[in-house]
Short mmCIF file of C-alpha atoms (C1' of nucleotides) in Angstrom, two decimals:
data_model
loop_
_atom_site.label_atom_id
_atom_site.label_comp_id
_atom_site.label_asym_id
_atom_site.label_seq_id
_atom_site.Cartn_x
_atom_site.Cartn_y
_atom_site.Cartn_z
CA UNK S 124 -0.37 0.25 -0.10
CA UNK S 125 2.86 1.92 0.09
CA UNK S 126 4.28 1.59 -2.37
CA UNK S 127 1.26 2.59 -4.47
CA UNK S 128 1.31 6.11 -2.63
CA UNK S 129 4.78 6.55 -3.11
CA UNK S 130 4.59 6.24 -6.75
CA UNK S 131 1.50 8.17 -6.85
CA UNK S 132 3.38 10.90 -4.91
CA UNK S 133 6.20 10.57 -7.66
CA UNK S 134 3.69 10.68 -10.77
CA UNK S 135 2.30 13.86 -9.31
CA UNK S 136 5.65 15.53 -9.01
CA UNK S 137 6.93 13.96 -12.43
CA UNK S 138 3.54 15.56 -13.98
CA UNK S 139 4.41 18.78 -12.78
CA UNK S 140 8.24 18.61 -14.15
CA UNK S 141 7.09 17.35 -17.51
CA UNK S 142 4.35 20.16 -17.97
CA UNK S 143 6.85 22.70 -18.54
CA UNK S 144 9.77 20.62 -19.36
CA UNK S 145 12.38 23.50 -21.09
CA UNK S 146 10.26 26.35 -20.41
CA UNK S 147 10.89 27.11 -17.02
CA UNK S 148 13.67 25.87 -14.84
CA UNK S 149 12.30 23.28 -12.30
CA UNK S 150 11.76 26.16 -10.12
CA UNK S 151 10.68 23.95 -7.04
CA UNK S 152 10.55 25.27 -3.37
CA UNK S 153 8.74 28.50 -4.49
CA UNK S 154 6.55 29.64 -1.76
CA UNK S 155 4.93 32.52 -4.03
CA UNK S 156 4.72 30.39 -6.84
CA UNK S 157 3.43 27.40 -4.86
CA UNK S 158 0.60 29.94 -2.90
CA UNK S 159 -0.46 31.46 -6.54
CA UNK S 160 -0.72 28.18 -8.02
CA UNK S 161 -2.89 26.68 -5.16
CA UNK S 162 -5.04 29.27 -5.65
CA UNK S 163 -5.66 29.13 -9.38
CA UNK S 164 -6.00 25.59 -8.67
CA UNK S 165 -8.91 26.45 -5.98
CA UNK S 166 -10.00 29.03 -8.60
CA UNK S 167 -10.63 26.14 -11.03
CA UNK S 168 -11.91 23.96 -8.68
CA UNK S 169 -14.61 25.81 -6.75
CA UNK S 170 -16.27 27.07 -9.95
CA UNK S 171 -16.44 24.06 -11.06
CA UNK S 172 -17.92 22.57 -8.11
CA UNK S 173 -18.44 24.69 -5.45
CA UNK S 174 -16.91 24.36 -1.92
CA UNK S 175 -18.82 21.49 -0.80
CA UNK S 176 -18.15 19.51 -3.91
CA UNK S 177 -14.66 19.89 -3.77
CA UNK S 178 -11.43 18.86 -1.21
CA UNK S 179 -8.82 19.89 -0.37
CA UNK S 180 -6.87 16.84 -1.37
CA UNK S 181 -8.30 17.76 -5.17
CA UNK S 182 -6.96 21.41 -5.08
CA UNK S 183 -3.57 20.19 -3.53
CA UNK S 184 -3.70 17.98 -6.42
CA UNK S 185 -4.10 20.37 -9.14
CA UNK S 186 -1.18 22.87 -8.00
CA UNK S 187 0.99 19.64 -7.67
CA UNK S 188 1.29 19.47 -4.05
CA UNK S 189 -0.26 17.81 -0.82
CA UNK S 190 -2.89 18.46 1.07
CA UNK S 191 -1.46 19.43 4.32
CA UNK S 192 0.30 22.86 2.02
CA UNK S 193 -2.72 23.96 1.23
CA UNK S 194 -3.77 24.68 5.02
CA UNK S 195 -0.55 25.59 6.06
CA UNK S 196 -0.50 28.72 3.58
CA UNK S 197 -4.31 29.35 4.11
CA UNK S 198 -4.88 28.21 7.66
CA UNK S 199 -8.49 26.26 6.56
CA UNK S 200 -10.39 25.28 3.44
CA UNK S 201 -12.71 28.04 4.39
CA UNK S 202 -10.44 30.48 4.29
CA UNK S 203 -9.04 29.65 1.01
CA UNK S 204 -12.68 29.84 0.13
CA UNK S 205 -12.97 33.73 1.22
CA UNK S 206 -9.17 34.74 -0.25
CA UNK S 207 -10.87 33.10 -3.50
CA UNK S 208 -13.66 35.24 -3.62
CA UNK S 209 -12.42 38.11 -2.87
CA UNK S 210 -9.33 37.78 -6.15
CA UNK S 211 -12.24 36.69 -8.35
CA UNK S 212 -14.36 39.74 -7.60
CA UNK S 213 -11.80 42.10 -7.75
CA UNK S 214 -10.73 41.02 -11.27
CA UNK S 215 -13.22 43.25 -13.64
CA UNK S 216 -16.01 41.73 -14.17
CA UNK S 217 -19.13 42.03 -16.32
CA UNK S 218 -20.81 44.73 -14.63
CA UNK S 219 -17.47 47.09 -13.23
CA UNK S 220 -15.88 46.55 -17.10
CA UNK S 221 -19.06 48.06 -18.67
CA UNK S 222 -19.85 50.10 -16.35
CA UNK S 223 -16.76 52.28 -15.82
CA UNK S 224 -15.98 52.49 -19.06
CA UNK S 225 -19.91 53.67 -19.92
CA UNK S 226 -20.44 56.96 -21.01
CA UNK S 227 -23.57 58.39 -20.08
CA UNK S 228 -25.60 56.49 -22.80
CA UNK S 229 -27.62 54.25 -21.01
CA UNK S 230 -29.53 52.06 -23.82
CA UNK S 231 -26.02 51.32 -25.11
CA UNK S 232 -25.05 50.36 -21.58
CA UNK S 233 -27.80 47.89 -21.18
CA UNK S 234 -27.36 47.03 -24.93
CA UNK S 235 -23.72 45.93 -23.64
CA UNK S 236 -24.33 44.37 -20.81
CA UNK S 237 -27.19 42.25 -22.40
CA UNK S 238 -24.61 40.87 -24.85
CA UNK S 239 -22.49 40.14 -22.71
CA UNK S 240 -24.28 38.53 -20.29
CA UNK S 241 -25.83 36.19 -23.10
CA UNK S 242 -22.51 35.83 -24.61
CA UNK S 243 -21.05 34.59 -21.08
CA UNK S 244 -24.33 32.21 -20.22
CA UNK S 245 -23.79 30.69 -23.67
CA UNK S 246 -22.15 27.10 -24.16
CA UNK S 247 -19.11 28.86 -25.86
CA UNK S 248 -18.86 31.72 -23.74
CA UNK S 249 -16.25 32.12 -21.14
CA UNK S 250 -18.12 31.82 -17.80
CA UNK S 251 -18.44 34.38 -15.25
CA UNK S 252 -16.38 32.90 -12.25
CA UNK S 253 -17.35 35.06 -9.74
CA UNK S 254 -21.06 34.14 -9.94
CA UNK S 255 -20.62 30.56 -10.64
CA UNK S 256 -18.81 30.03 -7.58
CA UNK S 257 -21.39 31.53 -5.28
CA UNK S 258 -24.81 29.57 -7.29
CA UNK S 259 -22.36 26.30 -6.56
CA UNK S 260 -21.56 27.19 -3.23
CA UNK S 261 -24.28 28.84 -1.49
CA UNK S 262 -25.92 25.87 -0.46
CA UNK S 263 -23.21 26.08 1.92
CA UNK S 264 -24.19 27.83 5.11
CA UNK S 265 -20.13 28.85 5.75
CA UNK S 266 -19.87 29.89 1.95
CA UNK S 267 -22.98 31.68 1.85
CA UNK S 268 -22.05 34.25 4.55
CA UNK S 269 -18.71 34.49 3.09
CA UNK S 270 -20.03 35.54 -0.32
CA UNK S 271 -22.31 37.65 1.53
CA UNK S 272 -19.27 40.03 2.81
CA UNK S 273 -17.68 39.99 0.03
CA UNK S 274 -20.22 40.66 -2.60
CA UNK S 275 -21.80 43.11 -0.54
CA UNK S 276 -18.38 45.25 -0.23
CA UNK S 277 -17.07 44.82 -3.89
CA UNK S 278 -20.51 45.71 -5.31
CA UNK S 279 -21.20 48.28 -2.73
CA UNK S 280 -18.15 50.35 -3.61
CA UNK S 281 -17.99 49.75 -7.23
CA UNK S 282 -21.63 49.33 -8.64
CA UNK S 283 -23.65 51.07 -6.14
CA UNK S 284 -21.86 54.91 -6.82
CA UNK S 285 -22.07 54.27 -10.40
CA UNK S 286 -25.66 53.83 -10.74
CA UNK S 287 -27.90 57.36 -10.67
CA UNK S 288 -31.12 58.13 -9.50
CA UNK S 289 -32.59 56.81 -6.16
CA UNK S 290 -33.02 53.59 -5.16
CA UNK S 291 -29.31 52.81 -6.44
CA UNK S 292 -28.58 49.91 -4.12
CA UNK S 293 -31.86 48.01 -4.92
CA UNK S 294 -31.66 48.20 -8.16
CA UNK S 295 -27.79 47.55 -8.49
CA UNK S 296 -28.87 43.91 -6.02
CA UNK S 297 -31.98 43.25 -8.42
CA UNK S 298 -29.16 43.34 -11.54
CA UNK S 299 -27.22 40.80 -9.19
CA UNK S 300 -29.65 38.92 -9.13
CA UNK S 301 -31.02 38.96 -12.64
CA UNK S 302 -27.01 38.31 -13.72
CA UNK S 303 -27.22 34.99 -10.93
CA UNK S 304 -30.68 33.74 -11.84
CA UNK S 305 -29.74 33.85 -15.57
CA UNK S 306 -26.86 32.48 -15.36
CA UNK S 307 -28.08 29.71 -13.17
CA UNK S 308 -30.51 28.31 -15.45
CA UNK S 309 -28.52 28.94 -18.32
CA UNK S 310 -25.58 27.25 -17.13
CA UNK S 311 -25.91 25.31 -13.60
CA UNK S 312 -29.06 23.96 -14.30
CA UNK S 313 -28.93 24.05 -18.02
CA UNK S 314 -32.81 24.44 -18.93
CA UNK S 315 -33.34 23.46 -22.19
CA UNK S 316 -35.49 26.71 -22.83
CA UNK S 317 -32.54 28.84 -21.93
CA UNK S 318 -29.81 27.25 -23.44
CA UNK S 319 -31.75 26.21 -27.03
CA UNK S 320 -33.02 30.09 -26.93
CA UNK S 321 -32.27 32.09 -30.01
CA UNK S 322 -29.77 34.09 -28.48
CA UNK S 323 -30.93 37.69 -30.21
CA UNK S 324 -34.21 37.07 -28.88
CA UNK S 325 -33.17 36.49 -25.33
CA UNK S 326 -30.31 39.46 -25.74
CA UNK S 327 -33.32 41.88 -26.93
CA UNK S 328 -35.48 40.60 -23.38
CA UNK S 329 -32.95 41.11 -21.10
CA UNK S 330 -31.63 44.05 -22.54
CA UNK S 331 -35.02 45.48 -21.55
CA UNK S 332 -35.00 44.52 -18.48
CA UNK S 333 -31.22 45.62 -18.22
CA UNK S 334 -32.86 49.16 -18.90
CA UNK S 335 -35.50 49.02 -16.89
CA UNK S 336 -32.71 48.95 -14.01
CA UNK S 337 -30.38 51.28 -14.71
CA UNK S 338 -32.74 53.89 -15.99
CA UNK S 339 -33.00 56.11 -12.81
CA UNK S 340 -36.67 57.18 -12.62
CA UNK S 341 -39.00 54.33 -13.83
CA UNK B 19 -22.02 1.11 22.98
CA UNK B 20 -25.07 -1.26 21.48
CA UNK B 21 -26.98 -0.14 25.16
CA UNK B 22 -26.12 3.64 24.34
CA UNK B 23 -27.51 2.85 19.99
CA UNK B 24 -30.47 1.07 21.59
CA UNK B 25 -31.52 3.56 23.93
CA UNK B 26 -31.26 6.07 21.26
CA UNK B 27 -33.35 4.16 19.06
CA UNK B 28 -36.61 3.89 21.85
CA UNK B 29 -36.02 7.70 21.92
CA UNK B 30 -36.85 8.68 18.64
CA UNK B 31 -39.52 5.89 18.63
CA UNK B 32 -40.81 7.29 22.01
CA UNK B 33 -41.46 10.91 20.77
CA UNK B 34 -42.36 10.07 17.89
CA UNK B 35 -45.18 8.23 19.89
CA UNK B 36 -45.16 11.31 22.39
CA UNK B 37 -45.57 14.19 19.75
CA UNK B 38 -49.35 12.80 19.25
CA UNK B 39 -50.06 11.12 22.79
CA UNK B 40 -53.70 10.97 22.63
CA UNK B 41 -54.70 12.51 19.11
CA UNK B 42 -54.68 9.64 17.21
CA UNK B 43 -53.80 6.11 18.59
CA UNK B 44 -50.18 5.01 18.01
CA UNK B 45 -50.71 3.82 14.92
CA UNK B 46 -47.55 2.45 13.97
CA UNK B 47 -46.66 -0.11 10.62
CA UNK B 48 -48.83 1.84 8.29
CA UNK B 49 -46.71 1.96 5.36
CA UNK B 50 -48.76 4.49 3.50
CA UNK B 51 -48.26 6.68 6.03
CA UNK B 52 -44.45 6.16 6.60
CA UNK B 53 -43.58 6.92 3.62
CA UNK B 54 -45.47 10.16 3.78
CA UNK B 55 -43.55 11.01 6.45
CA UNK B 56 -40.60 10.28 5.11
CA UNK B 57 -41.50 12.45 2.19
CA UNK B 58 -42.09 15.42 3.95
CA UNK B 59 -39.14 15.18 6.42
CA UNK B 60 -37.09 14.68 2.87
CA UNK B 61 -38.99 18.02 2.00
CA UNK B 62 -37.99 19.68 4.81
CA UNK B 63 -34.56 18.84 5.05
CA UNK B 64 -33.89 19.50 1.28
CA UNK B 65 -35.32 22.98 1.38
CA UNK B 66 -33.45 23.98 4.28
CA UNK B 67 -29.67 22.23 3.40
CA UNK B 68 -30.19 20.73 -0.14
CA UNK B 69 -29.27 18.25 -1.31
CA UNK B 70 -25.81 17.47 -0.70
CA UNK B 71 -26.03 19.04 2.85
CA UNK B 72 -28.65 16.25 4.24
CA UNK B 73 -27.96 12.99 4.87
CA UNK B 74 -30.34 9.79 4.59
CA UNK B 75 -30.09 9.20 8.49
CA UNK B 76 -31.34 12.87 9.15
CA UNK B 77 -34.15 12.38 6.95
CA UNK B 78 -35.25 9.42 8.44
CA UNK B 79 -34.62 10.59 12.10
CA UNK B 80 -36.72 13.32 11.36
CA UNK B 81 -39.37 10.80 9.49
CA UNK B 82 -39.08 8.74 13.15
CA UNK B 83 -37.52 6.13 11.16
CA UNK B 84 -34.37 4.33 10.01
CA UNK B 85 -32.11 5.45 7.10
CA UNK B 86 -32.28 1.91 5.58
CA UNK B 87 -36.49 2.61 5.64
CA UNK B 88 -35.44 5.70 3.37
CA UNK B 89 -33.47 3.49 1.21
CA UNK B 90 -36.19 0.55 1.36
CA UNK B 91 -39.24 3.19 -0.28
CA UNK B 92 -37.52 5.25 -2.23
CA UNK B 93 -34.41 2.90 -3.74
CA UNK B 94 -32.45 5.73 -3.34
CA UNK B 95 -31.32 9.43 -1.97
CA UNK B 96 -31.79 10.41 -5.67
CA UNK B 97 -34.72 8.85 -6.51
CA UNK B 98 -36.16 10.50 -3.26
CA UNK B 99 -35.10 13.94 -4.56
CA UNK B 100 -36.68 13.15 -7.33
CA UNK B 101 -39.83 12.63 -6.03
CA UNK B 102 -39.72 15.39 -3.81
CA UNK B 103 -38.66 17.54 -6.20
CA UNK B 104 -41.96 16.77 -8.48
CA UNK B 105 -44.27 16.91 -5.94
CA UNK B 106 -43.10 19.58 -4.85
CA UNK B 107 -43.71 21.54 -8.23
CA UNK B 108 -46.88 19.80 -8.29
CA UNK B 109 -48.37 21.93 -5.95
CA UNK B 110 -49.79 25.05 -6.62
CA UNK B 111 -46.64 27.70 -6.58
CA UNK B 112 -46.68 32.05 -6.98
CA UNK B 113 -46.92 31.55 -10.68
CA UNK B 114 -49.01 28.90 -11.46
CA UNK B 115 -51.65 30.24 -8.58
CA UNK B 116 -51.56 33.41 -10.08
CA UNK B 117 -51.42 33.07 -13.60
CA UNK B 118 -53.92 30.53 -13.80
CA UNK B 119 -56.33 32.97 -11.68
CA UNK B 120 -55.67 35.88 -13.68
CA UNK B 121 -58.36 37.81 -15.79
CA UNK B 122 -56.40 39.36 -18.79
CA UNK B 123 -55.09 42.46 -16.68
CA UNK B 124 -51.63 41.76 -17.17
CA UNK B 125 -50.67 45.08 -15.17
CA UNK B 126 -52.77 43.25 -12.06
CA UNK B 127 -50.54 40.59 -12.63
CA UNK B 128 -47.67 41.72 -12.41
CA UNK B 129 -48.56 43.89 -9.26
CA UNK B 130 -49.86 40.18 -7.97
CA UNK B 131 -46.53 38.46 -8.37
CA UNK B 132 -44.65 41.07 -7.39
CA UNK B 133 -46.14 41.62 -4.32
CA UNK B 134 -46.38 37.41 -3.90
CA UNK B 135 -42.37 37.71 -4.35
CA UNK B 136 -41.33 40.41 -2.45
CA UNK B 137 -43.48 38.76 0.50
CA UNK B 138 -42.12 34.99 0.32
CA UNK B 139 -38.70 36.40 0.03
CA UNK B 140 -38.87 38.38 3.21
CA UNK B 141 -37.71 36.76 6.30
CA UNK B 142 -41.18 36.85 7.72
CA UNK B 143 -42.79 34.94 4.86
CA UNK B 144 -43.31 31.74 3.70
CA UNK B 145 -40.61 30.31 1.51
CA UNK B 146 -41.08 29.12 -2.04
CA UNK B 147 -40.00 25.41 -1.62
CA UNK B 148 -39.52 24.16 -4.89
CA UNK B 149 -36.92 27.24 -5.92
CA UNK B 150 -35.27 27.09 -2.37
CA UNK B 151 -34.38 22.80 -3.35
CA UNK B 152 -33.39 24.34 -6.22
CA UNK B 153 -30.87 26.58 -5.15
CA UNK B 154 -29.46 24.96 -2.49
CA UNK B 155 -28.96 21.72 -4.56
CA UNK B 156 -27.97 23.33 -7.95
CA UNK B 157 -24.05 22.40 -6.81
CA UNK B 158 -24.67 18.54 -7.40
CA UNK B 159 -24.72 17.63 -10.48
CA UNK B 160 -27.04 14.56 -10.55
CA UNK B 161 -29.74 17.01 -7.90
CA UNK B 162 -28.99 19.31 -10.99
CA UNK B 163 -29.82 17.15 -13.42
CA UNK B 164 -33.18 16.35 -11.82
CA UNK B 165 -34.04 19.70 -11.40
CA UNK B 166 -33.68 20.31 -14.86
CA UNK B 167 -36.41 17.68 -16.05
CA UNK B 168 -38.73 18.06 -13.34
CA UNK B 169 -38.97 22.27 -13.36
CA UNK B 170 -38.85 22.35 -17.66
CA UNK B 171 -42.37 19.86 -17.51
CA UNK B 172 -43.82 21.49 -15.08
CA UNK B 173 -43.63 25.14 -16.37
CA UNK B 174 -43.63 23.82 -20.00
CA UNK B 175 -47.12 22.34 -19.11
CA UNK B 176 -48.29 25.00 -17.23
CA UNK B 177 -46.75 28.16 -17.24
CA UNK B 178 -45.93 28.39 -21.10
CA UNK B 179 -49.49 28.10 -22.42
CA UNK B 180 -50.57 30.49 -20.02
CA UNK B 181 -48.36 33.44 -21.52
CA UNK B 182 -49.66 34.88 -24.78
CA UNK B 183 -47.52 36.43 -27.66
CA UNK B 184 -44.17 35.36 -28.98
CA UNK B 185 -40.82 33.88 -27.45
CA UNK B 186 -42.93 32.71 -24.71
CA UNK B 187 -40.61 29.65 -23.49
CA UNK B 188 -38.34 32.82 -23.13
CA UNK B 189 -40.24 34.94 -21.18
CA UNK B 190 -41.38 32.10 -18.97
CA UNK B 191 -37.71 30.89 -18.56
CA UNK B 192 -36.79 34.55 -17.49
CA UNK B 193 -39.61 34.73 -15.09
CA UNK B 194 -37.90 31.32 -13.33
CA UNK B 195 -34.61 33.29 -13.50
CA UNK B 196 -35.98 36.17 -11.91
CA UNK B 197 -37.97 34.63 -9.40
CA UNK B 198 -34.46 32.03 -8.27
CA UNK B 199 -32.24 35.48 -8.46
CA UNK B 200 -34.31 37.30 -6.19
CA UNK B 201 -34.48 34.55 -3.84
CA UNK B 202 -31.29 33.52 -3.80
CA UNK B 203 -29.88 37.09 -2.76
CA UNK B 204 -32.57 37.75 -0.26
CA UNK B 205 -32.74 34.36 1.53
CA UNK B 206 -29.86 32.43 0.76
CA UNK B 207 -26.88 34.62 0.34
CA UNK B 208 -28.95 36.87 2.53
CA UNK B 209 -28.05 40.25 0.57
CA UNK B 210 -28.45 43.16 3.42
CA UNK B 211 -29.00 45.55 0.18
CA UNK B 212 -32.12 43.28 -0.11
CA UNK B 213 -33.27 42.11 3.10
CA UNK B 214 -32.98 45.55 4.51
CA UNK B 215 -34.60 46.91 1.45
CA UNK B 216 -37.77 49.21 1.62
CA UNK B 217 -40.36 45.93 0.50
CA UNK B 218 -42.56 48.85 -1.36
CA UNK B 219 -39.33 50.36 -3.03
CA UNK B 220 -38.19 46.59 -3.84
CA UNK B 221 -42.02 45.70 -4.96
CA UNK B 222 -42.23 48.11 -7.37
CA UNK B 223 -38.72 47.53 -9.32
CA UNK B 224 -40.05 44.01 -9.51
CA UNK B 225 -43.31 44.68 -10.73
CA UNK B 226 -42.00 46.43 -13.47
CA UNK B 227 -39.62 43.83 -14.62
CA UNK B 228 -42.45 41.23 -14.36
CA UNK B 229 -44.86 43.40 -16.16
CA UNK B 230 -42.08 43.73 -19.59
CA UNK B 231 -42.05 39.96 -19.22
CA UNK B 232 -45.43 39.53 -18.84
CA UNK B 233 -46.70 41.73 -21.76
CA UNK B 234 -46.24 40.14 -25.36
CA UNK B 235 -44.79 42.70 -27.43
CA UNK B 236 -41.80 44.82 -25.63
"C1'" DG D 208 31.57 22.82 3.86
"C1'" DT D 209 28.02 22.96 6.96
"C1'" DC D 210 24.13 24.62 9.37
"C1'" DG D 211 19.51 26.53 10.30
"C1'" DC D 212 15.06 27.47 8.51
"C1'" DT D 213 11.64 27.25 5.86
"C1'" DA D 214 8.57 24.48 1.93
"C1'" DG D 215 6.84 20.19 1.64
"C1'" DT D 216 5.28 15.62 2.74
"C1'" DC D 217 3.72 11.22 5.78
"C1'" DT D 218 0.84 8.96 8.36
"C1'" DA D 219 -3.09 9.20 11.46
"C1'" DC D 220 -7.50 10.28 13.65
"C1'" DA D 221 -12.25 10.80 13.91
"C1'" DC D 222 -16.10 11.37 11.74
"C1'" DG D 223 -19.99 11.22 8.52
"C1'" DC D 224 -21.61 9.41 3.79
"C1'" DG D 225 -24.78 5.66 1.08
"C1'" DT D 226 -25.93 1.49 1.05
"C1'" DA D 227 -26.09 -3.75 1.02
"C1'" DG D 228 -27.94 -7.99 3.61
"C1'" DA D 229 -28.85 -10.29 7.50
"C1'" DC D 230 -31.97 -10.07 10.86
"C1'" DT D 231 -36.13 -9.18 14.06
"C1'" DT D 232 -41.28 -7.72 15.46
"C1'" DC D 233 -45.50 -6.72 14.10
"C1'" DT D 234 -50.37 -7.81 12.35
"C1'" DG D 235 -53.82 -9.23 8.72
"C1'" DG D 236 -56.15 -13.73 7.39
"C1'" DC D 237 -58.00 -18.06 7.78
"C1'" DG O 80 -54.33 -19.52 17.93
"C1'" DC O 81 -51.39 -19.58 14.18
"C1'" DC O 82 -48.71 -18.26 10.53
"C1'" DA O 83 -46.69 -16.31 6.21
"C1'" DG O 84 -45.44 -11.78 4.85
"C1'" DA O 85 -44.90 -7.31 4.86
"C1'" DA O 86 -42.56 -3.16 8.05
"C1'" DG O 87 -38.69 -1.86 10.45
"C1'" DT O 88 -34.01 -2.37 12.28
"C1'" DC O 89 -28.63 -3.34 12.95
"C1'" DT O 90 -24.47 -4.39 11.59
"C1'" DA O 91 -21.12 -3.41 8.31
"C1'" DC O 92 -18.49 -2.40 4.96
"C1'" DG O 93 -15.62 0.88 1.86
"C1'" DC O 94 -15.06 5.34 1.16
"C1'" DG O 95 -13.83 10.41 1.38
"C1'" DT O 96 -13.50 14.03 4.28
"C1'" DG O 97 -10.70 18.21 6.98
"C1'" DT O 98 -6.59 18.56 9.24
"C1'" DA O 99 -3.14 17.63 13.58
"C1'" DG O 100 1.53 16.77 14.42
"C1'" DA O 101 5.84 14.71 13.09
"C1'" DC O 102 8.83 13.99 9.97
"C1'" DT O 103 12.04 14.97 5.78
"C1'" DA O 104 14.60 17.87 2.23
"C1'" DG O 105 16.31 21.65 -0.50
"C1'" DC O 106 18.66 26.04 -0.82
"C1'" DG O 107 21.03 30.12 1.18
"C1'" DA O 108 24.20 32.73 4.91
"C1'" DC O 109 28.65 32.24 6.95
#
DNA sequence: GTCGCTAGTCTACACGCGTAGACTTCTGGC
DNA sequence: GCCAGAAGTCTACGCGTGTAGACTAGCGAC
């Protein structure tokens, strides 16, 4: 049994080395790089399967290290998750990218957001990591608490101030709800009505909804 | 060890008996009643914690039986979940209730749905079991597959035909997405922006969104 | 050259999971 | 009264989980 375990470990190490055989020197024992590798592996894993659906051993294997090292760097699975959510939300996303680069043409803004959203949630598009992590981790109470804090903090400071008019917080929250609901139905549950819908029709409907939430006075 | 296990079992049985000491005769060994008790317990548990968040032992305890009996009646946890989703969606819900009893006054319909939704997702309201089960179980691929089939089947036959005009399937799906997203943000994640929002303001915003989805020609 | 520090690993624990098969206990029909 | 069969339970298996503590090995400074 010890033999098989040992061979597994050797394979793992070898695979990491062989992934980039001559591009970079083996560069082992680099704390910063290893930490980043764990973070990347964790983000991919949480996006794919959610907080409860992935184990630290799996994350560690994806980074080419051992499970215990994950806990040595991040303290616990929960802390790791919090950091993953934080860095994911810090990167420019669909809303912040569109809104911060907008002029004051709300119609164009609604069109851009809608197009980006429909494209991102299509089978071939690049999914929105932040929301996907949330949708797949919401069932865990601990993960939900982390998500609540991080989402509130990030969007309170970046989305709400960008929305003119009254009830900006409510409208911003409803935009998040709309994005989350659409992505849930289209990507996570994958309802045929939405995955098979004509993108153009869908885009028009979604655009109308967003226009309603962006324009100040309904 | 055997003693403590035995005492646990006795306690469980006694607690079920004592819950209704004189209302009904003990009435043990009733298959239909037991099956229903398991179904009820499972629905409550799945609503609270989702497919992955609850174990068959917990469901069994809630029904006053043993874990193995659950599998004897329903085959597996997965089959039990499918049946729970099915019966939950079959009961009249927020959409079917409002839409089937509506006249042709779409404005009033949007107002009713919005009010019911905001009320149901408020901390004091009765939550919508069907959607809550979905939101908390979406992370499990097996549960997601079941939810996709059941949701598609139920709403394809009940909601889509009730919507007049073009692109009814897309609009119906977007209504589901909106409900799911709102409930996710308000109840599961519990974002302060939404839990603490003024119900009246929220209702107006949500009503406008629904009106857009109900009215045939945007 | 060697020594200390830190990156990284191994083993182990205590638990919870879904479920398979053998077992016990109650009840309705004759 | 009794017995077949159904209702229900017990024990057990194999696996996977998060993480704690002791251990090994490689790199940088002297």
